[in-house]
Coordinates of C-alpha atoms and ligand atoms in Angstrom, one line a residue:
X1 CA -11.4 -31.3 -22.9
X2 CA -10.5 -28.9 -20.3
X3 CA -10.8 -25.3 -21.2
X4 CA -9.0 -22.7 -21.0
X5 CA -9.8 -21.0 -18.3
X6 CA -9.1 -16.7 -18.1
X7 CA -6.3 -15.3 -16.3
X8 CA -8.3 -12.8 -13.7
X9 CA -6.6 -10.1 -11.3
X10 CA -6.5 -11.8 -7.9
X11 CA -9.2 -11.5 -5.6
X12 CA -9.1 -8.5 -3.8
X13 CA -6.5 -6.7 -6.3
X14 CA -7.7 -4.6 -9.6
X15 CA -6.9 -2.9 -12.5
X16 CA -6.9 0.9 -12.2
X17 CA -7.8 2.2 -15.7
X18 CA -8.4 5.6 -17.6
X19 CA -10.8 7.7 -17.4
X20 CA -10.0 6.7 -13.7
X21 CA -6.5 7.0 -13.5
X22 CA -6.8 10.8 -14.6
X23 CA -8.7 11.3 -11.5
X24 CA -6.0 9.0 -9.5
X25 CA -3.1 11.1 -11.2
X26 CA -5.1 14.6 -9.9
X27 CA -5.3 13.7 -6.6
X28 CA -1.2 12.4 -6.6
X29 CA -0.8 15.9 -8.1
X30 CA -2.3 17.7 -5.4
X31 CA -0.6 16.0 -3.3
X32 CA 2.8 16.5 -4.2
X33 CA 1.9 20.1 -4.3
X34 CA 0.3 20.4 -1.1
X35 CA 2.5 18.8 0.7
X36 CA 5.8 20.6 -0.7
X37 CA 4.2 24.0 0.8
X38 CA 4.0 22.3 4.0
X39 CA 7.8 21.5 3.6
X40 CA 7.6 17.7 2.7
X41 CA 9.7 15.6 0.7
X42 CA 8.7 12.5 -1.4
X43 CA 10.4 9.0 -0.3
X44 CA 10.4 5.5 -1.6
X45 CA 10.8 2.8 -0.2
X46 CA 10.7 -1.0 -1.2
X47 CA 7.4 -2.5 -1.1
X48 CA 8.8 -5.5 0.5
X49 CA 10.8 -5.6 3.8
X50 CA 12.3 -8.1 6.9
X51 CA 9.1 -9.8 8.0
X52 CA 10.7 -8.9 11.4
X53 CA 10.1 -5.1 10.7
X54 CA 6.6 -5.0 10.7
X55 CA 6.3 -7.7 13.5
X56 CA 8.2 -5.3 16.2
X57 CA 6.4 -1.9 14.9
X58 CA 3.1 -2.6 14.0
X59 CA 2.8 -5.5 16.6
X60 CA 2.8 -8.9 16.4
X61 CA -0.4 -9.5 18.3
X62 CA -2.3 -7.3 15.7
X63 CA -4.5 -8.1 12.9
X64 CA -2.2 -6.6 10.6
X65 CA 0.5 -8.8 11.5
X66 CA -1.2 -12.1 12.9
X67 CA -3.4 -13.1 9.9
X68 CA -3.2 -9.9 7.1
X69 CA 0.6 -10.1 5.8
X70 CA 1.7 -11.1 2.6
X71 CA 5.0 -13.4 3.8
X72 CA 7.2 -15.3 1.9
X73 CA 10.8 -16.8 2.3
X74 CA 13.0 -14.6 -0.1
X75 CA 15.8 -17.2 -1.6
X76 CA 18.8 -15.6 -2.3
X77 CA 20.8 -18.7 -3.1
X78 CA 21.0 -20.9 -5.5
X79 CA 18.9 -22.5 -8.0
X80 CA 20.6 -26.1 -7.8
X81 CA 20.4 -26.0 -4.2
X82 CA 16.9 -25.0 -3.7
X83 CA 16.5 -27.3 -6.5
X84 CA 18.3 -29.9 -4.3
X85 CA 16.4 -28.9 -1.3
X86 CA 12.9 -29.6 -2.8
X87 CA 14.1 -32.9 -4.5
X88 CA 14.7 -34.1 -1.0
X89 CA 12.3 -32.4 0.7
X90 CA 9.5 -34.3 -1.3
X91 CA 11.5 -37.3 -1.8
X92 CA 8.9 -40.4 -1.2
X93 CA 10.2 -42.6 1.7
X94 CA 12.6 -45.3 -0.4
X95 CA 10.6 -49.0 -0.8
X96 CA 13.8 -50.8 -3.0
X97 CA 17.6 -50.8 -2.5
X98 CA 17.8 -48.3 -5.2
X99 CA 15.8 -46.5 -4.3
X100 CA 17.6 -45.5 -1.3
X101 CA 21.0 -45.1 -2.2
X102 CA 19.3 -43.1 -5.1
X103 CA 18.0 -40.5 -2.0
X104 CA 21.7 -41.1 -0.1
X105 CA 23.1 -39.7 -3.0
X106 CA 20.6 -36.9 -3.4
X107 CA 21.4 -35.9 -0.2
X108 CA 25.4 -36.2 -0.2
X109 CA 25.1 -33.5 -3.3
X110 CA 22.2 -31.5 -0.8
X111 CA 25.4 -31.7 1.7
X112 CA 27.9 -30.4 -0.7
X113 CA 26.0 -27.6 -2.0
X114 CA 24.7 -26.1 1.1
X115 CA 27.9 -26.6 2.5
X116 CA 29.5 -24.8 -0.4
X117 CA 26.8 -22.2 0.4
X118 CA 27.9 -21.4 3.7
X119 CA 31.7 -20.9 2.4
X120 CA 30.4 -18.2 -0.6
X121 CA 27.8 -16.5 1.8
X122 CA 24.3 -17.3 0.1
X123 CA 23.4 -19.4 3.2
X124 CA 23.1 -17.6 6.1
X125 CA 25.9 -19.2 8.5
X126 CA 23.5 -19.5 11.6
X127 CA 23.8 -22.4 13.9
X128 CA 20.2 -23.3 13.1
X129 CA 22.0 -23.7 9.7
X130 CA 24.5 -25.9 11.3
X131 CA 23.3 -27.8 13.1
X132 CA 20.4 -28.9 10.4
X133 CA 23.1 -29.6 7.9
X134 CA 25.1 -31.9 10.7
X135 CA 21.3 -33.6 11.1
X136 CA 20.8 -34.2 7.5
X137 CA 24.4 -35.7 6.8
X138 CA 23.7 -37.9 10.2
X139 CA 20.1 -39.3 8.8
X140 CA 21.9 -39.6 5.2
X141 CA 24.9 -41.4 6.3
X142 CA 22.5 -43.9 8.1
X143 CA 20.9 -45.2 4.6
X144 CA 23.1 -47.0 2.7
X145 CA 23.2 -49.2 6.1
X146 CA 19.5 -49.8 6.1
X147 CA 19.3 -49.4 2.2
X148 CA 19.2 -54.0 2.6
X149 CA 16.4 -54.3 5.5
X150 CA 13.7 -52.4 3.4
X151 CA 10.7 -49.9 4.3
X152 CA 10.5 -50.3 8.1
X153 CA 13.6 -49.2 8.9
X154 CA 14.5 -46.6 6.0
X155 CA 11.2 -45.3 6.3
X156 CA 11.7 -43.2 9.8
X157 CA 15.3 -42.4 8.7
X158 CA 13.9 -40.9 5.5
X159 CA 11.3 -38.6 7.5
X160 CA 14.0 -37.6 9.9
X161 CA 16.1 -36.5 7.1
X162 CA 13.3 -34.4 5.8
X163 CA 12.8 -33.1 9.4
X164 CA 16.3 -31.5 9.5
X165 CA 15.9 -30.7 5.8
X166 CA 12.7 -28.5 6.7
X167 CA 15.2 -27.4 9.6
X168 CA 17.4 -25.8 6.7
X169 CA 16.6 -21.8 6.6
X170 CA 17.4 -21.0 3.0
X171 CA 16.2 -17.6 3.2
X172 CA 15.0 -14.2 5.0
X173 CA 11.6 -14.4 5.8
X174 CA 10.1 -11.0 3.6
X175 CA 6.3 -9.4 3.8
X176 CA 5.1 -7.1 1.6
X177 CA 4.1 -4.0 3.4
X178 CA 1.2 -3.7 5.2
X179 CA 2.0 0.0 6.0
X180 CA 5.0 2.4 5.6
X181 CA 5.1 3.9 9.1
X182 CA 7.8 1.0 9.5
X183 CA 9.4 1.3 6.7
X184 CA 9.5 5.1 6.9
X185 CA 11.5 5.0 10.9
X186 CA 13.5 2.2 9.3
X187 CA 15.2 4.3 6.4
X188 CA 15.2 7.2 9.1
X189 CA 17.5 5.1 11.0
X190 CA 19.1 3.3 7.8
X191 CA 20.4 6.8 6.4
X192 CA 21.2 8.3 10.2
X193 CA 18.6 11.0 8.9
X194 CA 19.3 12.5 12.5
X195 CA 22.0 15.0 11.2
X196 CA 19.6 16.2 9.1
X197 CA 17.6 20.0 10.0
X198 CA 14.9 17.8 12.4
X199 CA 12.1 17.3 12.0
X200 CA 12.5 15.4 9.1
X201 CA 9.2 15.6 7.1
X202 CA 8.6 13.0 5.1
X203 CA 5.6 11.7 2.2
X204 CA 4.8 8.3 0.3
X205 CA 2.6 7.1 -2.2
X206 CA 1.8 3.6 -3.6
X207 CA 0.6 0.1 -2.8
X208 CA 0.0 -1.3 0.5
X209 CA -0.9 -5.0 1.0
X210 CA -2.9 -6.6 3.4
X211 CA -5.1 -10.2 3.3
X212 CA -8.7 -8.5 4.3
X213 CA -11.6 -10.2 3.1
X214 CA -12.5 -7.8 0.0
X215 CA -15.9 -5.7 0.1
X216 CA -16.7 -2.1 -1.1
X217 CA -13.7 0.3 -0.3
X218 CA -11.4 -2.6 1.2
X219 CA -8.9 -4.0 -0.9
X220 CA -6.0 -7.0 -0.6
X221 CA -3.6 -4.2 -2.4
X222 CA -4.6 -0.8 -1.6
X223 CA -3.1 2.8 -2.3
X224 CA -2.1 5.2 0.6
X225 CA -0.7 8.4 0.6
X226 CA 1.3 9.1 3.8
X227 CA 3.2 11.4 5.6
X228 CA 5.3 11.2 8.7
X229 CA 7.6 14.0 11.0
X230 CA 10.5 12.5 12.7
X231 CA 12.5 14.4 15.3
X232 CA 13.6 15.1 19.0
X233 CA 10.5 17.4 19.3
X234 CA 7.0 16.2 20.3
X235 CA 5.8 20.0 20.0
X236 CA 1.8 20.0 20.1
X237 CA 2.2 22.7 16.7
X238 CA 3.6 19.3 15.4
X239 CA 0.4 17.4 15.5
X240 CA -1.5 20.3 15.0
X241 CA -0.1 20.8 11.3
X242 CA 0.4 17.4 10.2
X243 CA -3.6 17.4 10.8
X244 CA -4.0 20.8 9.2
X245 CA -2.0 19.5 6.0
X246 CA -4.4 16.4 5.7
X247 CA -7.3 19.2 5.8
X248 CA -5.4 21.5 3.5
X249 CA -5.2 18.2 0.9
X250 CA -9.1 16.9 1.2
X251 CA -10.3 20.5 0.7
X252 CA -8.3 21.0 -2.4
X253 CA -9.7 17.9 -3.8
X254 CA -13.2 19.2 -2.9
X255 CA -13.5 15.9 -0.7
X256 CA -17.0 16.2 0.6
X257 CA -18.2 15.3 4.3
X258 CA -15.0 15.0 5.7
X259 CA -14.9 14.4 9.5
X260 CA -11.8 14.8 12.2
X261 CA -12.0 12.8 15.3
X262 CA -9.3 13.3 17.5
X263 CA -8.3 11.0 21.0
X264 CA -5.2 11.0 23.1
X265 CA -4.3 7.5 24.3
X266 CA -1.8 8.2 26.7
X267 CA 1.4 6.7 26.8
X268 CA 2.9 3.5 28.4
X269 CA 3.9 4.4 31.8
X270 CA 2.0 3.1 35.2
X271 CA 0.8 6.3 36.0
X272 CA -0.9 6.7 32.2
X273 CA -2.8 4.4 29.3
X274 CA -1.9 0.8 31.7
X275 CA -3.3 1.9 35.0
X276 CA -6.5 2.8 32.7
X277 CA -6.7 -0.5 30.7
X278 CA -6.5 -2.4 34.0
X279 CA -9.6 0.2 35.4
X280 CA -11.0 -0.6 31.7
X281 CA -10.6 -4.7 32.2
X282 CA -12.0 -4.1 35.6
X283 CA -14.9 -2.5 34.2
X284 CA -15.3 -4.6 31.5
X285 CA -15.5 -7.7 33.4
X286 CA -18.6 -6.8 35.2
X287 CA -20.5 -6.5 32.0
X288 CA -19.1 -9.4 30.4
X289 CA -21.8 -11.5 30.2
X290 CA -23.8 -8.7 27.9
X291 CA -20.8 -8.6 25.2
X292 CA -20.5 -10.9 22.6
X293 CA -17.6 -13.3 21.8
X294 CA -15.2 -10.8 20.2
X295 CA -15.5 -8.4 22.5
X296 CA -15.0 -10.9 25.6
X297 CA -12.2 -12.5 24.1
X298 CA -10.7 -8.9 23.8
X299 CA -11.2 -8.1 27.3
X300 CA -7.8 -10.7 27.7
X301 CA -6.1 -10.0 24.7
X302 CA -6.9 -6.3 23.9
X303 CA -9.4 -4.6 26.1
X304 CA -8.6 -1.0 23.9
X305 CA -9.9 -2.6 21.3
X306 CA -13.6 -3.4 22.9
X307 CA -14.6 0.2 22.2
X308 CA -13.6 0.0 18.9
X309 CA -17.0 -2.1 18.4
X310 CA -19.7 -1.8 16.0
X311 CA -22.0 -3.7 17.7
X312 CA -25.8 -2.5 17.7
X313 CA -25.9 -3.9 21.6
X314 CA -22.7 -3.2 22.4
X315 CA -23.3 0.6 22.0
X316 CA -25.2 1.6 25.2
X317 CA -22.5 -0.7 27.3
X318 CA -19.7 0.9 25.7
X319 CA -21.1 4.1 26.7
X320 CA -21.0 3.5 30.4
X321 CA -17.0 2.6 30.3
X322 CA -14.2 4.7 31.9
X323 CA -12.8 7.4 29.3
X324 CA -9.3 7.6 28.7
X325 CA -9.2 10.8 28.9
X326 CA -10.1 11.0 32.3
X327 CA -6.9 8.8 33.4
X328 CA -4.1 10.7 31.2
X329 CA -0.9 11.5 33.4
X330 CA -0.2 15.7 34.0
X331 CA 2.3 15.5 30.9
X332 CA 0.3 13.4 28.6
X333 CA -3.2 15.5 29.0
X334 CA -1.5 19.0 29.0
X335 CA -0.2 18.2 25.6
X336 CA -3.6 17.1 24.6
X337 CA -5.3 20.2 25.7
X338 CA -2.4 21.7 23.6
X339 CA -3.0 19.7 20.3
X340 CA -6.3 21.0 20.4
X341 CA -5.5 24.4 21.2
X342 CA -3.4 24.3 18.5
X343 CA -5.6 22.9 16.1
X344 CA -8.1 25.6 16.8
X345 CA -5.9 28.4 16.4
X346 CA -5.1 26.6 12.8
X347 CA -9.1 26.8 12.4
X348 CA -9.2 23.0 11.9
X349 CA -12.7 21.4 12.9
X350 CA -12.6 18.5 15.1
X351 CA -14.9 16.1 16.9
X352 CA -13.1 14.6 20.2
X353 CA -13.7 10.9 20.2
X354 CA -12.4 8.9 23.3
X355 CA -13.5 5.7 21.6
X356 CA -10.8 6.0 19.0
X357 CA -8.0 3.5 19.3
X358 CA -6.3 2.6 16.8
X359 CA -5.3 -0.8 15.7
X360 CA -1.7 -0.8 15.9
X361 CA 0.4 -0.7 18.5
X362 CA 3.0 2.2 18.0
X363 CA 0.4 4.7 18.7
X364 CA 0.5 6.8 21.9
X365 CA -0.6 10.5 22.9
X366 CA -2.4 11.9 19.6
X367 CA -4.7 10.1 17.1
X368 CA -7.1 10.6 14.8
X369 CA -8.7 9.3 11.6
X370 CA -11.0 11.2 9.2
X371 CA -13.8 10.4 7.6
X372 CA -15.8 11.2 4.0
X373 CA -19.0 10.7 2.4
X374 CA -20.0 8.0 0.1
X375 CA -18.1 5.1 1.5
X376 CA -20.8 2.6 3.4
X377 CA -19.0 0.5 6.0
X378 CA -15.7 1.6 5.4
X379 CA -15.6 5.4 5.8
X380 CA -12.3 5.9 7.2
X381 CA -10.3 7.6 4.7
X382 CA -7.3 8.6 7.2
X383 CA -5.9 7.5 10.2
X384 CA -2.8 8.5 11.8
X385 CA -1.2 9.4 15.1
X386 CA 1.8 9.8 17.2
X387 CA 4.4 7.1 17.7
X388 CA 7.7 8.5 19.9
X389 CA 9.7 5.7 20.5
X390 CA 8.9 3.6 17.5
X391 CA 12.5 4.9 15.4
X392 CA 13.8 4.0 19.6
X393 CA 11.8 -0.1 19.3
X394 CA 13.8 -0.6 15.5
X395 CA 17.1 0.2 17.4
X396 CA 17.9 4.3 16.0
X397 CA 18.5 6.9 18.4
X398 CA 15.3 8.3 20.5
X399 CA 13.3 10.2 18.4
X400 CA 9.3 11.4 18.6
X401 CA 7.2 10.9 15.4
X402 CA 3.8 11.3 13.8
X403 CA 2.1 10.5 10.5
X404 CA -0.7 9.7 8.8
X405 CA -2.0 7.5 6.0
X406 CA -4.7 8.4 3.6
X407 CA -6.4 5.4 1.9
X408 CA -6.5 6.3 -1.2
X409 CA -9.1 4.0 -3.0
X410 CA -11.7 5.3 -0.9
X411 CA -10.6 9.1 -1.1
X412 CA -11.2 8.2 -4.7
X413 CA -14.4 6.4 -4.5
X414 CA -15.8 9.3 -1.8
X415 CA -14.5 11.9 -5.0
X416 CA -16.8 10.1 -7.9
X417 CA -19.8 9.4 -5.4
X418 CA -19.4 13.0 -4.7
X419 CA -19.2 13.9 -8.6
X420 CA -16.0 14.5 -8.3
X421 CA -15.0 12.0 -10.9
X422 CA -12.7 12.4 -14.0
X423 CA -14.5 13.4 -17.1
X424 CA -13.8 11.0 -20.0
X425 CA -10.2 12.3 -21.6
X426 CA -11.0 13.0 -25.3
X427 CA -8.6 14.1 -28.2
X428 CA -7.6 17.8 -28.6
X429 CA -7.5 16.9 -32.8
X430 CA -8.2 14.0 -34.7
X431 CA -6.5 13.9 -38.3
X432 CA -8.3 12.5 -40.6
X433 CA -5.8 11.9 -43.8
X434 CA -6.2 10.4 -47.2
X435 CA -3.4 9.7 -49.7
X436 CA 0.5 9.5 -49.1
X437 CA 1.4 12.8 -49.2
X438 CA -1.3 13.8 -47.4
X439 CA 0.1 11.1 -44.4
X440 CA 3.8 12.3 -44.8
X441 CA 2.1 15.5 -43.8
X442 CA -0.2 14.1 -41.1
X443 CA 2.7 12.7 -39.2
X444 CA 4.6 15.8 -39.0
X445 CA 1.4 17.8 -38.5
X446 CA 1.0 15.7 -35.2
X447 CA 4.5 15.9 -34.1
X448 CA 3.9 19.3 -34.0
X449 CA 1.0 20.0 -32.6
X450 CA 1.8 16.9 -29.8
X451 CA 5.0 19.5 -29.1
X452 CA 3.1 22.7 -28.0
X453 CA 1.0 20.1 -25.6
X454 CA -1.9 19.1 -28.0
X455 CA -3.3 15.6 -27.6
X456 CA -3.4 14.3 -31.0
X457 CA -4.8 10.9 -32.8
X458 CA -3.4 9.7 -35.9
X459 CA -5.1 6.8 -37.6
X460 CA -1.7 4.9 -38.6
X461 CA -4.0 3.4 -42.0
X462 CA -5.8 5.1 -44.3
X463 CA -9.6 5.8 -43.8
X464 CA -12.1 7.0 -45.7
X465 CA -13.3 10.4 -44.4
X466 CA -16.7 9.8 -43.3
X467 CA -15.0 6.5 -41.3
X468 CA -12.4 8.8 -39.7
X469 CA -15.2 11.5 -38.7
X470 CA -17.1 8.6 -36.8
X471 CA -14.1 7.6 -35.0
X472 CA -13.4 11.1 -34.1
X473 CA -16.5 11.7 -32.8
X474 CA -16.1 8.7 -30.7
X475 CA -12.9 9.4 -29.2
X476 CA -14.1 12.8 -28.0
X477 CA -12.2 14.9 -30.3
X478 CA -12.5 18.3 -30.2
X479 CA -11.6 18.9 -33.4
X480 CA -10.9 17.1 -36.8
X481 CA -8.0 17.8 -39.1
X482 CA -8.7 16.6 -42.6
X483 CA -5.6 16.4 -44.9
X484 CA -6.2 15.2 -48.4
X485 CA -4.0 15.7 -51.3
X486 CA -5.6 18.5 -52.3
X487 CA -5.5 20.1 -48.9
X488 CA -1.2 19.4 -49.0
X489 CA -0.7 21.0 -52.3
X490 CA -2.6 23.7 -51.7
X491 CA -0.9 24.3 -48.5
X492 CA -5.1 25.1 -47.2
X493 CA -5.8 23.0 -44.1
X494 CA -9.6 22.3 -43.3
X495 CA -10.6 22.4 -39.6
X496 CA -13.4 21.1 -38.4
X497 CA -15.2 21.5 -35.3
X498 CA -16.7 18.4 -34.1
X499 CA -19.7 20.0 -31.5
X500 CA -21.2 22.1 -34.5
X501 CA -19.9 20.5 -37.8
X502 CA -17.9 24.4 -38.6
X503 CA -15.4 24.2 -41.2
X504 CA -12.5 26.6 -41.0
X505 CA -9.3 26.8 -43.6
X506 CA -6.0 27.6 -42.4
X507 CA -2.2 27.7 -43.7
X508 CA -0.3 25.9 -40.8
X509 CA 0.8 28.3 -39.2
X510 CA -2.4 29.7 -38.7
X511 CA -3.9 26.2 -37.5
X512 CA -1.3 26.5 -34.5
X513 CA -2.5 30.0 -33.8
X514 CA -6.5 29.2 -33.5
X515 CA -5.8 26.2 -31.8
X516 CA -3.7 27.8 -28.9
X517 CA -6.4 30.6 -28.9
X518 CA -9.5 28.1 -28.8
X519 CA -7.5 24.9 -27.1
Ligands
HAM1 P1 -4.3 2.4 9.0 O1 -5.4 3.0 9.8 O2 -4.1 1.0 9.1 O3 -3.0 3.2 9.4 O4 -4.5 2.7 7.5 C1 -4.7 4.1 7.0 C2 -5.8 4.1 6.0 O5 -5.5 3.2 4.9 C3 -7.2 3.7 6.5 O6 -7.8 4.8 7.1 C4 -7.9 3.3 5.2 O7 -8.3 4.5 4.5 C5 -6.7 2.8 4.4 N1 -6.8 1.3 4.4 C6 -6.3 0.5 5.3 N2 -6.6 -0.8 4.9 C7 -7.2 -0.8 3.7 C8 -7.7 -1.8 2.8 N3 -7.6 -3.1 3.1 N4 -8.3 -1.4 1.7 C9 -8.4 0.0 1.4 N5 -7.9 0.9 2.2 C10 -7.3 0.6 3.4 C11 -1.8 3.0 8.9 O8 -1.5 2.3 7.9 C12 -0.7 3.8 9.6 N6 0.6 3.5 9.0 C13 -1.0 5.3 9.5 C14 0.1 6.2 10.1 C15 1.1 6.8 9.5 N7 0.2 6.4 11.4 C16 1.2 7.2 11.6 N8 1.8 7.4 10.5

């Protein structure tokens, strides 16, 4: 007999649980509050989006985009004809009579619902649409003809039918978000946010998706907290104090370790980042043959992303290759030099690193990504940069941006290798009750102490007291509150304090007092 097997979170997702959540819930904390002195507010947006979204921004020659995206075909019509759809769709080809003016049929009702769809708006009236519904009523009109002369000739009619069927787009092609820069510049545009004070300062939090193959620190759904500025100013004090805000953060968590490296890349005119890629390809083709198989393939596709190696042999080659910053046009390396003025004056730390590109395609002038402690392989716990032009690319009015994202699995994991962690939450009381007065008592005894910001455990049956104790002690609790029916009708509360075994009486009132003087 088969067993059953266990349901299991799905390979490279996980359950975030307490004590650990405390520690997640800190660090959201902080960074609401950090990021509200720096003049941010919190948006939300949808976790899915328009494939289409994340193809133009993020690039559709990127990892991210060609192999990492969660995509599916959202069907917003419906159930009878998706129902329909599949019947036909994985309709064997017909062998008997029946059998094919059984799939005829099928496919007159496919006809008359899709059609019906197109009138009421569920399916999209594109001629794509059109024309596969004119090709499936063609190929089903032919059966009943051919339904006499058996397999060999309804067989290719069949497959054509399911060819146009396949044709049949029932639905907007959705991802689930690999990032939220996109999202972020889409909403911008979405809510003409460009009549708003600019720049328009903006922060997110929550899950991320992305089909990486799982290891320490890398996950399929994975936190990010994220900010981005959008405006008609490209201001170097722009840069400067997004980058001083992300310091601000990770040194109010007590992040340990943490290293800025800072690049410009340039931006896409002939005089700037392309005429150095060619000088890069150039360069990179006479050492070719010493680079391994990634590498030379990226020397067509992506030669930016060569230096991005971690290749032991790679290194000293690498090391010999035209800087970018060497071939920066007037404009982009005077608001470089700028950025790190301005960082300086802010009293940020920063390493310059002209290796750092990053591995989307939006970025230009400013980057940078941060690193902690603690993490192995994957120590980046920030990367961000500038992106003018993006909001431009997703059809809004011209407007320069720059963010960041913070992953925020690893900023956690870098916290608790750090001893940072959260300390198991105990219980502020325990009450340990016997008798049914004694409960009546217990339950408003907690209501009231839960009220002034207590955390309180109530044993919903009745234990002995020695039981309860135990319990108490292994929930953490700071302190026992033992309510017999002696205790009630004497109105005498015994408190007991769990480190040293102390007994104290009290009236209630008095229990309220000592516990908000000794919380
Ligand atoms: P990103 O470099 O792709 O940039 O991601 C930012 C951070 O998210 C990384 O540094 C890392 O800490 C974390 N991260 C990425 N993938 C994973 C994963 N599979 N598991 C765990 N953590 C991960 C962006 O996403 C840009 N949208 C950042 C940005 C905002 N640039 C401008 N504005």
């Amino acid at each position: 007999m088969a067993s059953k097997s266990k349901f299991q979170a799905i390979r490279g997702t996980r359950d975030l649980l307490p004590p650990e959540t405390a520690l997640w819930n800190r660090v959201e904390e902080t960074a609401h509050s950090v990021f509200a002195t720096f003049g941010f507010g919190e948006i939300r947006p949808p976790v899915f989006e328009p494939t289409e979204l994340f193809a133009r921004a993020v690039g559709g020659e990127t990892d991210i985009v060609s192999k990492e995206m969660y995509t599916f075909k959202d069907y917003d019509i419906s159930q009878e004809l998706q129902g329909l759809w599949s019947l036909v769709f994985s309709a064997r080809n017909p062998n008997t009579y029946d059998e094919t003016i059984e799939l005829a049929k099928l496919t007159g009702r496919l006809i008359a619902v899709a059609r019906s769809g197109l009138e009421s708006g569920q399916l999209s009236r594109t001629p794509e649409n059109l024309r596969a519904i004119d090709q499936i009523e063609l190929y089903s009109s032919k059966l009943p003809g051919l339904a006499n002369q058996g397999p060999r000739e309804t067989g290719p009619a069949a497959a054509s039918l399911r060819d146009a069927v396949t044709d049949l787009d029932l639905g907007d092609e959705l991802s689930l978000r690999p990032e939220a820069t996109a999202s972020v510049c889409r909403s911008y545009i979405e809510h003409n946010m460009q009549q708003l004070p600019q720049p328009v300062k903006l922060y997110y939090m929550g899950p991320m998706f992305r089909r990486e193959r799982p290891q320490k620190g890398r996950y399929r759904q994975f936190y990010q907290i994220g900010a981005e500025v959008l405006g008609g100013s490209d201001a170097p004090g722009i840069d400067a104090e997004v980058i001083e805000m992300v310091m601000t953060f990770f040194d109010r968590l007590g992040l340990a370790g943490v290293e800025l490296d800072i690049n410009s890349i340039g931006h896409n005119a002939p005089d700037c980042r392309p005429a150095y890629v060619q000088k890069l390809k150039a360069a990179l083709e006479q050492v070719k043959d010493k680079l391994g198989a990634d590498s030379r393939r990226r020397i067509e596709t992506n030669p930016l992303r060569v230096l991005d190696s971690k290749l032991e042999h790679e290194q000293a080659i690498i090391a010999t290759l035209p800087r970018i910053v060497d071939h920066l046009c007037a404009d982009c390396a005077a608001h470089y030099a700028a950025v790190k003025r301005q960082l300086e004056l802010r009293g940020v730390f920063f390493k310059e690193n002209w290796r750092l590109v990053r591995g989307l395609d939006y970025y230009m002038r400013t980057t940078f990504e941060i690193t902690a402690k603690g993490l192995g392989s994957q120590n980046a716990v920030c990367g961000g940069g500038r992106y003018d032009g993006l909001v431009e690319l997703l059809g809004g009015p011209a407007t320069k941006g720059i963010g960041f994202a913070i992953g925020e699995d690893r900023l956690i994991l870098s916290l608790q290798e750090n001893g940072k962690g959260a300390a198991p939450q105990g219980r502020d009381v325990y009450i340990a009750w016997m008798g049914e007065r004694a409960y009546a008592t217990a339950v408003r005894a907690a209501k009231d102490l839960r009220n002034v910001g207590f955390s309180v455990e109530l044993p919903p049956t009745e234990l002995k007291f020695g039981k309860a104790l135990e319990r108490a002690d292994k929930l953490g609790s700071r302190y026992a509150l033992i309510l017999g029916d002696n205790e009630v009708s004497e109105g005498s509360w015994t408190l007991k304090t769990l480190a040293d075994g102390t007994q104290q009486k009290f009236t209630e009132p008095e229990l309220l007092e000592f516990l908000k003087r000794y919380p």
